[in-house]
XYZ file of C-alpha atoms in Angstrom:
559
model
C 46.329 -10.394 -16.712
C 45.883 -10.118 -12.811
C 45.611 -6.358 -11.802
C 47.879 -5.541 -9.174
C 45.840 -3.621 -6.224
C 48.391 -3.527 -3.414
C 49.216 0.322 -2.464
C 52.952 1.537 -1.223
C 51.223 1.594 2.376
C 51.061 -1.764 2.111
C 47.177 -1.991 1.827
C 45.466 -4.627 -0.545
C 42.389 -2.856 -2.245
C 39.633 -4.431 -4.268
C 40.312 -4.791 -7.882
C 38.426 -1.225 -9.510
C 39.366 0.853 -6.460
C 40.458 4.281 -7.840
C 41.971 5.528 -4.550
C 43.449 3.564 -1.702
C 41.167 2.503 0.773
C 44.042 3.593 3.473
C 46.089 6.066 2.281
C 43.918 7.515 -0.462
C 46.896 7.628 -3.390
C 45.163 7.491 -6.979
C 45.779 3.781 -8.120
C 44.743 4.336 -11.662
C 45.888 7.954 -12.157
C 48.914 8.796 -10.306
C 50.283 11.627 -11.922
C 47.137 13.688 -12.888
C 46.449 17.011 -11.328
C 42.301 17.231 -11.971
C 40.440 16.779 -8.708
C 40.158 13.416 -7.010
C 36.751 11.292 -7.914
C 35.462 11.117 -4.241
C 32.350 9.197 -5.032
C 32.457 6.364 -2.498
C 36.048 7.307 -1.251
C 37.360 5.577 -4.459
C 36.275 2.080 -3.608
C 35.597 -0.575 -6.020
C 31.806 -1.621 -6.241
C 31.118 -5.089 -7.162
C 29.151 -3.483 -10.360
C 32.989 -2.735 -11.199
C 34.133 -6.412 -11.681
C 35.790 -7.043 -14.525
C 34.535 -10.078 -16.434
C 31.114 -10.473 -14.767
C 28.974 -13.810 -14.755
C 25.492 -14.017 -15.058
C 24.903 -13.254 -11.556
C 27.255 -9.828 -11.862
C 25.323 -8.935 -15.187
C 21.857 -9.351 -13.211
C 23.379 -7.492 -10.207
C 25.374 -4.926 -12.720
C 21.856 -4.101 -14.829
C 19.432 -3.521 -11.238
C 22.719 -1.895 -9.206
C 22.471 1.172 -12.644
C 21.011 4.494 -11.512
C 20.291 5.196 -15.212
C 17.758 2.097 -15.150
C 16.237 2.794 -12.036
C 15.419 6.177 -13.488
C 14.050 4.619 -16.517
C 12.078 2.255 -14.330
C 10.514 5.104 -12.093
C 9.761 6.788 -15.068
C 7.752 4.402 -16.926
C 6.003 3.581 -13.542
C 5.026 6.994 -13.490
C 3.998 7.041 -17.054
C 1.734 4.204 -16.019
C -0.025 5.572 -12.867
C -0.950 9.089 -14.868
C -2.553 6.570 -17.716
C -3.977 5.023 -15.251
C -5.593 8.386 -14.014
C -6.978 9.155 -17.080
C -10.674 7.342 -16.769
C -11.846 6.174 -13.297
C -10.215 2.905 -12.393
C -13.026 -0.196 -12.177
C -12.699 -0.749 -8.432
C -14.932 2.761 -8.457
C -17.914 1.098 -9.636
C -21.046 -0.602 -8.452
C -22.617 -3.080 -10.095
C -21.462 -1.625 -13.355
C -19.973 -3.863 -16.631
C -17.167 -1.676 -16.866
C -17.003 -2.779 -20.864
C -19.853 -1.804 -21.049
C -19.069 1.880 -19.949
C -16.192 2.683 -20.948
C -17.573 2.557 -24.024
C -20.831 4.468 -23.877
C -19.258 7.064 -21.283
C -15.901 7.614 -23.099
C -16.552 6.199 -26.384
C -14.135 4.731 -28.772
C -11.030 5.526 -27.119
C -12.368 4.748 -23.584
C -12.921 1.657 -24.820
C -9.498 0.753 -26.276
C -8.505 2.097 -22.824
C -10.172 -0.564 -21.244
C -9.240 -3.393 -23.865
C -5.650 -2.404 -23.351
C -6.307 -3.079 -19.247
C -5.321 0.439 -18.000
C -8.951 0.290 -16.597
C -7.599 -1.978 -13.773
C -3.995 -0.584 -13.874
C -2.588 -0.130 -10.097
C -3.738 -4.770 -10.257
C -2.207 -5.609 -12.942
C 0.742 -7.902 -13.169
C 2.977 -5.346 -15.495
C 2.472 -2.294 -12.246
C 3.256 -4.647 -9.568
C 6.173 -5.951 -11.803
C 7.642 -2.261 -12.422
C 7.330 -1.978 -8.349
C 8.889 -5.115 -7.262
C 11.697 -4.168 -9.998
C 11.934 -0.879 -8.351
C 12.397 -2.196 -5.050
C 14.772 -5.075 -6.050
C 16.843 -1.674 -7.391
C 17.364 -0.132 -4.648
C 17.952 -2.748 -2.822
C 20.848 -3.552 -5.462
C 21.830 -0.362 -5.695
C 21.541 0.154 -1.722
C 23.952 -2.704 -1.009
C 26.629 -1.923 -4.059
C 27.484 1.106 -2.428
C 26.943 1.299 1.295
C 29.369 -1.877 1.832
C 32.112 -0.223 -0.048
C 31.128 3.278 1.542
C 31.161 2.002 5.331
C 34.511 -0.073 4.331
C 35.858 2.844 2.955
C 35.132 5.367 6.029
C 35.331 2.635 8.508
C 39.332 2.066 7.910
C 40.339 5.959 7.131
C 43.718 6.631 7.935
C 44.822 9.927 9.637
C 48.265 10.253 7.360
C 46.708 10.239 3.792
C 49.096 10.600 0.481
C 50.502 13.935 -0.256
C 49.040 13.595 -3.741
C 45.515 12.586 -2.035
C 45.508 15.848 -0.288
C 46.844 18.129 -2.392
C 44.133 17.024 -5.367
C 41.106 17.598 -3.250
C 39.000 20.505 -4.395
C 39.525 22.897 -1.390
C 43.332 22.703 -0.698
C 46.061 24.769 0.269
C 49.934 24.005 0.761
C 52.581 26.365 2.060
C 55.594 26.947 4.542
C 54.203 26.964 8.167
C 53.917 30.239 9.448
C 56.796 31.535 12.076
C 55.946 32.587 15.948
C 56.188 36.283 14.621
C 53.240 35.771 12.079
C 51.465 33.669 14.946
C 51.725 30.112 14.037
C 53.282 28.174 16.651
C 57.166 27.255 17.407
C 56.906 23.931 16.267
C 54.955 21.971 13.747
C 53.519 19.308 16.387
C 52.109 22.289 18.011
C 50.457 24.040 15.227
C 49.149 20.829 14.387
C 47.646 20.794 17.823
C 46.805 24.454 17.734
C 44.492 23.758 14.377
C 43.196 20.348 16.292
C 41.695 22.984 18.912
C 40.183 25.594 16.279
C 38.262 22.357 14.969
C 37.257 20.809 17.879
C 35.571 24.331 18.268
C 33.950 24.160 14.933
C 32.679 20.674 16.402
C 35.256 18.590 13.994
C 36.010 15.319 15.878
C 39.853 15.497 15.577
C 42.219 12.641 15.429
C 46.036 13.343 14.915
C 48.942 11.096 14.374
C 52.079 13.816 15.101
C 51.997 16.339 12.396
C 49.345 14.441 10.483
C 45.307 15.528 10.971
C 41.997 13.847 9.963
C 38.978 16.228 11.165
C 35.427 14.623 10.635
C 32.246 16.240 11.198
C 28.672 14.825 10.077
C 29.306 11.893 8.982
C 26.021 9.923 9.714
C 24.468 12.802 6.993
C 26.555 9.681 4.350
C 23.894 7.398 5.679
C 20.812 9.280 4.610
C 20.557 8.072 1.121
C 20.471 4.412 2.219
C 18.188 5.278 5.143
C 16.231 6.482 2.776
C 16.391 4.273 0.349
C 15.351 1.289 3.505
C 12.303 3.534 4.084
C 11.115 3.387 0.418
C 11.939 -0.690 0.135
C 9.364 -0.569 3.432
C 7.454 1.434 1.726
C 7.324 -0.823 -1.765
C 6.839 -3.504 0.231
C 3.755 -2.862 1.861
C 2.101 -1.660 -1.222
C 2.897 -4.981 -2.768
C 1.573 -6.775 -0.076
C -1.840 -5.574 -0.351
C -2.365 -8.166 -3.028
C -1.783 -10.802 -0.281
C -5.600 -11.790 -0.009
C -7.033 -10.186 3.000
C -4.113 -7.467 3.645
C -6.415 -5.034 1.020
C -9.932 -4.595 0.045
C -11.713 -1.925 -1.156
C -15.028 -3.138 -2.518
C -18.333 -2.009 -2.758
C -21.318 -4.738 -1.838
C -24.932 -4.724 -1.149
C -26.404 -5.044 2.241
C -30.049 -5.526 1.465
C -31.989 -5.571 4.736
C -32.137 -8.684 7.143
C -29.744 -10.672 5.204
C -26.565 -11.874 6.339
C -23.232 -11.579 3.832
C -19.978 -12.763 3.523
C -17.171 -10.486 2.954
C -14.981 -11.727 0.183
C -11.359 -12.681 1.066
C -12.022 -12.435 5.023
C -13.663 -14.243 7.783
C -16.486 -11.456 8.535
C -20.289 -11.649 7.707
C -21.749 -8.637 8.478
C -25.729 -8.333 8.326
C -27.778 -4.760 7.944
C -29.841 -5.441 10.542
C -32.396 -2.022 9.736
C -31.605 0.460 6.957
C -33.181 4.065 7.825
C -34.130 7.135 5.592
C -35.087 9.934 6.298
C -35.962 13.312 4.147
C -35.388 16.306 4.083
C -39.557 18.544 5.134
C -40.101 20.733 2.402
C -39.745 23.645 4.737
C -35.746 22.225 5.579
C -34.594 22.626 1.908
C -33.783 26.138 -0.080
C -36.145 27.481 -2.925
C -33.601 25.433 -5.658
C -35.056 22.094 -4.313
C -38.307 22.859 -3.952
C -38.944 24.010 -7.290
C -37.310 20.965 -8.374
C -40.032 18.947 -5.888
C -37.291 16.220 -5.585
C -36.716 14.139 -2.041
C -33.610 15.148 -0.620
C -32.210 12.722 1.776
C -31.392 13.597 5.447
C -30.073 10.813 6.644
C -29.369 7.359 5.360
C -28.026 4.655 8.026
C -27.788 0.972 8.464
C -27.462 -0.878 11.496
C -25.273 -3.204 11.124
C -23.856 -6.424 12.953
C -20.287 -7.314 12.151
C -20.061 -11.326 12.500
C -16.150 -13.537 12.738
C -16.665 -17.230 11.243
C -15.181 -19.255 13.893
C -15.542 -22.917 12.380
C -16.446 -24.495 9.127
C -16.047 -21.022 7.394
C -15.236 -22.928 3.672
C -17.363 -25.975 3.861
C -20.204 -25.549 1.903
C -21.950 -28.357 3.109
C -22.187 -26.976 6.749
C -23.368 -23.850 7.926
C -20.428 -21.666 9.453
C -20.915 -21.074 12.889
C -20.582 -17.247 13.441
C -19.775 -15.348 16.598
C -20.741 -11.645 16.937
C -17.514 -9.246 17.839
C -19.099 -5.615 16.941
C -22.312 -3.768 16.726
C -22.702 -0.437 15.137
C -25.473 2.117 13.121
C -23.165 3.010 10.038
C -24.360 6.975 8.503
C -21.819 8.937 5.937
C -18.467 9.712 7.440
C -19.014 7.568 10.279
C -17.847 3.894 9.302
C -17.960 0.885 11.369
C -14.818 0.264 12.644
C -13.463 -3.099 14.073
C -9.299 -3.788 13.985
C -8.800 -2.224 10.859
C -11.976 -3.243 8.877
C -13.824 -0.421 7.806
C -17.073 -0.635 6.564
C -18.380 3.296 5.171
C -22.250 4.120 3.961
C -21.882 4.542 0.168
C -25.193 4.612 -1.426
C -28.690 3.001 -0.905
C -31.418 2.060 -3.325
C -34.978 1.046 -2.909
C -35.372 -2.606 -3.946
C -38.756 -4.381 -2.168
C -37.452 -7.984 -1.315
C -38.714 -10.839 0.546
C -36.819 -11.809 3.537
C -39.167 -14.107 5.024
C -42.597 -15.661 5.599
C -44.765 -17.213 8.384
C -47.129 -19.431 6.537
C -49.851 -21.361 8.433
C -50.534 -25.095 7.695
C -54.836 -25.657 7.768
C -57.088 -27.531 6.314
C -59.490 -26.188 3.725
C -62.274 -28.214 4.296
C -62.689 -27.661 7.860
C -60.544 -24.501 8.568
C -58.805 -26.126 11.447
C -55.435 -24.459 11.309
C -52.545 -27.151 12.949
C -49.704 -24.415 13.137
C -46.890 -22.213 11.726
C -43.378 -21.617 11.220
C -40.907 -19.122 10.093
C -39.690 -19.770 6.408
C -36.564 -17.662 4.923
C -36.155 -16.965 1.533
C -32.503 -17.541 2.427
C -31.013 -20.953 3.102
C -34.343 -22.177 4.168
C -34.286 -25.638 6.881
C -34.534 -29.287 5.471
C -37.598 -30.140 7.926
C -39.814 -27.850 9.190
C -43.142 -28.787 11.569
C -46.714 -28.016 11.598
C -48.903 -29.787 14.328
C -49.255 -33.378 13.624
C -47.449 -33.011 10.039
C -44.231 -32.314 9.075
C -42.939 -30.457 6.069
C -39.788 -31.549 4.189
C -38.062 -29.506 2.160
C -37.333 -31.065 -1.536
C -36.606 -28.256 -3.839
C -36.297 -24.609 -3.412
C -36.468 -22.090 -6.561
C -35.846 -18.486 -5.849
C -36.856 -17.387 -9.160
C -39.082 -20.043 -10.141
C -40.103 -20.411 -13.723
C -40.212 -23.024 -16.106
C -37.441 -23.990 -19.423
C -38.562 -25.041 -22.820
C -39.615 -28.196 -22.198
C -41.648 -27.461 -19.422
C -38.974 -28.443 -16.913
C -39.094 -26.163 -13.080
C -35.694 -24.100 -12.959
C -34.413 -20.932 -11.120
C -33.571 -17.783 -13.350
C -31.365 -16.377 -10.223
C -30.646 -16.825 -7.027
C -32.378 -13.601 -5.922
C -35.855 -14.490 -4.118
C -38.139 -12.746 -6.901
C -40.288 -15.234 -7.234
C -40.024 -18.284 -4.670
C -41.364 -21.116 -4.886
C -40.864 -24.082 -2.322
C -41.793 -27.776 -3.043
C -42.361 -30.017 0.353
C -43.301 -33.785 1.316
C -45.043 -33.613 3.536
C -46.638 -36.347 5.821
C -48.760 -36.744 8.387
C -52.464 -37.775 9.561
C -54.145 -39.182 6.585
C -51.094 -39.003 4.312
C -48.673 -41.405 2.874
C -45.591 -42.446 5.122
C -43.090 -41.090 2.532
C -45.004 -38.075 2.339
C -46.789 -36.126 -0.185
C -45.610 -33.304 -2.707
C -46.528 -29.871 -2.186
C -45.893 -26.540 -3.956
C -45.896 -23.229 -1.825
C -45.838 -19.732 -3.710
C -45.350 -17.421 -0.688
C -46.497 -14.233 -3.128
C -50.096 -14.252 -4.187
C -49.525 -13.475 -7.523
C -47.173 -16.335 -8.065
C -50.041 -18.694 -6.621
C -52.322 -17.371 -9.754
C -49.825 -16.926 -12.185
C -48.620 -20.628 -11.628
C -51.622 -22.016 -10.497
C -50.718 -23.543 -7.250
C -53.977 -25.140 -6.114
C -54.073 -27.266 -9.808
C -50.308 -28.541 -9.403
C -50.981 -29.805 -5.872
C -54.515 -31.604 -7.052
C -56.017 -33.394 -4.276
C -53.242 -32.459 -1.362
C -53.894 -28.645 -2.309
C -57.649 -29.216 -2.267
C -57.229 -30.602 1.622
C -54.302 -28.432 3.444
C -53.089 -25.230 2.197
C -50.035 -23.126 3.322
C -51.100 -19.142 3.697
C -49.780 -16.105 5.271
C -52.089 -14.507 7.390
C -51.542 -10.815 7.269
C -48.527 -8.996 6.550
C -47.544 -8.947 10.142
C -46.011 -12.748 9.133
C -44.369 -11.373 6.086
C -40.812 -9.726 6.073
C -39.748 -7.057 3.873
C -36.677 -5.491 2.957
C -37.423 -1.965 1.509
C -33.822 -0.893 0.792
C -30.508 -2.281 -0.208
C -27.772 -0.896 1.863
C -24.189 -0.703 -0.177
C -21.532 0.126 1.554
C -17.360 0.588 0.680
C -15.748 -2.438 2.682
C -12.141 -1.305 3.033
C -9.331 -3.448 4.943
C -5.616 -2.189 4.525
C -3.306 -4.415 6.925
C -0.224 -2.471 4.796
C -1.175 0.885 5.528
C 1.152 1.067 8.798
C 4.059 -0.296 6.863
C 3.321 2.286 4.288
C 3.496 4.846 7.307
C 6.493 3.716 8.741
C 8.227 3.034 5.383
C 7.568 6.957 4.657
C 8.644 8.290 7.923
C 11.770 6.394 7.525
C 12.243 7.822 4.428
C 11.881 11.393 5.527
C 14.261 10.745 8.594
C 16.748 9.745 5.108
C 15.889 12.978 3.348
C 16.514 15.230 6.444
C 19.796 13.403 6.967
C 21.241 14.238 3.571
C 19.861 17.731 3.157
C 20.206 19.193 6.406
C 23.904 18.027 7.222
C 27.171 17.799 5.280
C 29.589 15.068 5.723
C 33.317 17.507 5.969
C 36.529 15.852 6.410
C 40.021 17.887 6.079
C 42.773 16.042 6.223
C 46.714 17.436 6.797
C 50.163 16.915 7.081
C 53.441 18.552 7.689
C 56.696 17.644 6.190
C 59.651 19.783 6.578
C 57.867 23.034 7.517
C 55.868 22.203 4.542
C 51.366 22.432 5.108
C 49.645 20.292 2.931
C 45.607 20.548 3.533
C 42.947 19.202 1.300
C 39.111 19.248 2.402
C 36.276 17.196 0.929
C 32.625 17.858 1.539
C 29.710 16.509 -0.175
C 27.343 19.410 -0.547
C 27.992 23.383 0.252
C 31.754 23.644 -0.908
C 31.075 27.472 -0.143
C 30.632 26.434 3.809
C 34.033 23.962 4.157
C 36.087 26.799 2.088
C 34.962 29.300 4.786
C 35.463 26.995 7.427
C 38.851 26.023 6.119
C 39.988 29.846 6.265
C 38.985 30.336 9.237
C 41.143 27.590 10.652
C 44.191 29.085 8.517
C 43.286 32.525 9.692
C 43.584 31.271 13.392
C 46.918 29.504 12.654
C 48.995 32.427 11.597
C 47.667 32.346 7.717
C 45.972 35.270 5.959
C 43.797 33.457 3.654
C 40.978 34.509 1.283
C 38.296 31.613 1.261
C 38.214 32.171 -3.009
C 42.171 31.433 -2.935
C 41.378 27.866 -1.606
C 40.574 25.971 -4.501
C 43.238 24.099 -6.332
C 45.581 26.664 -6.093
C 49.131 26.933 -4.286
C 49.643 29.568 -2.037
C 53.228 30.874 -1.099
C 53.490 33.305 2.348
């Protein structure tokens, strides 16, 4: 059966509109006498359609306060689990199954097998926010369209049932000249226009008919609000857009260049420096103690932007330097929102590099050097008449079961470089060579009996320990990026402009009309009835009336 919508004023409403969207005469309860449901004016809401589709149900089930509720809570219910033990991302270098189990035990270890060790990444979180957001936006749009269509096409005569079923209304005979009204009821009309205009009521009249409005932008503030927390959402969801959010912790060990995960920055710790605290510096607590008390702890670092072949592994990326800065605690380099704080150090002896010299044993004639890294060491290097090429490179040489030469890590521990080289005396194709850089490799592995007759001619050795370079210390610092953070900003400032709006000012309408000496006046606020009551009074007082402000709701009043 077809509802019919179409009000006595000649207006077609929506089908589920409780009130007229013109005149405002109850559609689905014309002769009750309870107060009007103002919610929205009366307007349908397309969570009101009768036999919804698929799309309506979807629209119906995210447009329901009750399941946003539900949705913020369990969101809630998941960040304070997640606040229970320290989230992963607060470790360094730690296997975080590892302790959660032998700092929290049993249950800190279910913890972390049911993933709440990681919770604010994982998929359910993010899901509960972008199901939030998709909420209000649902909910946002199912009732500021009818709202604005509702307030946007008010109409100054409204039904004398409309008016006299507000919550604060009054009817009676106009007052005569002798009580102080006005001769006629066009000009007591007008005379109440002026009281409030004074009360700062924009006042529209249509001849003994009034609609005064005051506030009305206050009826926005939920959805402003509501815009400022989808901003607000949104950002936080995009910080799992690679690169918008980092907040990692990585070692910087001294002289060595690293890439920053998820961005196109290498940044190198150029020097790290410590300094102690003099015994004479530190109270008597530390002293007794005898422990070293650090001063100050800084790296100098070099923040480097990959300009060209940054993901080809087969070439090296060619860097250019954009910032320069010592890092100490509370002072983080800074460079267009990446941040890059001192966090910790830890003393960790490691070979950077070495500047062997080629001679010859029998002789001692020494043909020249060159500067070798432990890191992504050249294909060809050159020494006098010979030249060196590189064939193999172990970091952590040692050798497998079957007597085979591997690596145990990529970490220079023990390095071990295997050349061809060729030269004066030598074969064309060149001649294999083993180089320990550390002494104690050379013995352990016996370097002069692998390279036989080569290694009893021409040996590689360091000099002194002016051609060897250490790194004493391993800078780690907290690399943090957050390209969402000013969306989170403005999406909260937006917000609080929404919250001042509805708390701080109260949409008021009253709305009345005059037939045959007869006052009808209903008034409909939003928040502080107490305030409209008085205000109404006052406008009755000034009209020839002698009202009591507690006499004004829902009650009759015969002068």
């Amino acid at each position: 059966m077809i509802q019919n919508t179409k009000c006595e004023c000649g207006h077609q409403n929506h089908v589920g509109s409780i009130l007229c969207e013109s005149c405002g005469k109850p559609i689905a309860d014309e002769g009750g006498t309870a107060p009007l449901e103002m919610r929205y004016d009366g307007v349908a809401r397309r969570s009101q359609r009768a036999n919804p589709g698929v799309l309506d149900r979807v629209w119906n089930f995210f447009s329901s306060v009750k399941i946003a509720v539900y949705l913020i809570a369990i969101t809630l219910l998941g960040s304070i689990l997640g606040t229970v033990y320290p989230q992963e991302n607060t470790f360094l270098n730690i296997d975080p199954a590892v302790y959660y189990k032998e700092t929290y035990g049993t249950i800190g270890y279910i913890y972390y097998l049911l993933g709440l060790s990681h919770t604010f990444e994982s998929w359910w979180f993010i899901t509960l926010l972008f199901m939030i957001g998709t909420s209000l936006v649902v909910c946002s749009l199912d009732r500021v369209l009818p709202l604005y269509r509702a307030l946007s096409k008010q109409q100054i005569r409204k039904h004398l049932s409309f008016i006299t079923r507000q919550k604060v209304t009054f009817t009676g005979p106009l007052p005569s000249a002798a009580q102080g009204g006005a001769q006629t009821p066009e000009a007591w009309t007008e005379q109440a226009a002026e009281v409030l205009r004074k009360q700062r009521y924009r006042v529209h009249t249509d001849g003994t008919a009034l609609l005064a409005e005051k506030n009305r932008f206050s009826r926005w503030g939920p959805y402003i609000n509501h815009i400022g927390l989808i901003i607000f959402l949104a950002a936080v969801l995009m910080r799992s857009i690679p690169g918008w959010h980092m907040d990692q912790h990585i070692a910087f060990p001294e002289g060595k260049l690293v890439k920053i995960p998820e961005t196109s920055y290498y940044l190198k710790n150029e020097k790290f420096t410590l300094e102690f605290y003099k015994q004479e510096e530190m109270s008597e607590s530390f002293r007794s103690k005898g422990q070293d008390v650090p001063k100050v702890f800084e790296t100098k670092a070099v923040l480097y932007q990959c300009k060209a072949d940054c993901d080809d592994p087969a070439k090296e990326p060619v860097l250019e330097e954009v910032h320069r800065q010592d890092i100490i605690v509370n002072k983080p380099l800074d460079y267009k929102g990446f941040l890059a704080y001192q966090f910790d150090f830890k003393p960790s002896p490691t070979l950077i590099s070495v500047k062997p010299t080629l001679k010859n044993k029998q002789t001692g004639e020494t043909y020249g050097s060159f500067e070798l890294p432990m890191n992504k060491p050249a294909e060809t290097y050159s020494a006098g008449p010979y030249e060196l090429k590189l064939k193999a490179y172990f970091p952590e040489f040692a050798l497998d079961d079957k007597g085979v030469p591997m690596t145990k890590s990529n970490e220079p521990k023990a390095p071990a470089f295997v050349f061809a080289i060729s030269g004066p005396g030598l074969k064309p194709e060149g001649e294999p060579y083993m180089y320990f850089p550390r002494q104690v490799d050379k013995v352990n592995f016996r370097q002069d009996e692998i390279n036989g007759a080569l290694g009893a001619k021409l040996e590689l050795s360091v000099g002194s320990m002016a051609d060897v370079a250490i790194s004493e210390y391993i800078s780690y610092l907290n690399i943090r990026v957050d390209r969402a953070m000013p969306y989170i900003w403005v999406g909260a400032a937006i917000s609080m402009i929404g919250l001042i709006m509805g708390f701080y000012w109260h949409h008021r309408r009253i709305w009345l009309r005059i037939d045959n000496g007869q006052l009808a006046l209903g008034a409909h606020t939003n928040k502080n009835w107490y305030g409209i009551r008085k205000e109404v009074a006052q406008v009755l007082n000034k009209t020839g009336f002698d009202i009591d402000p507690k006499t004004l709701e829902r009650k009759v009043i015969e002068t």
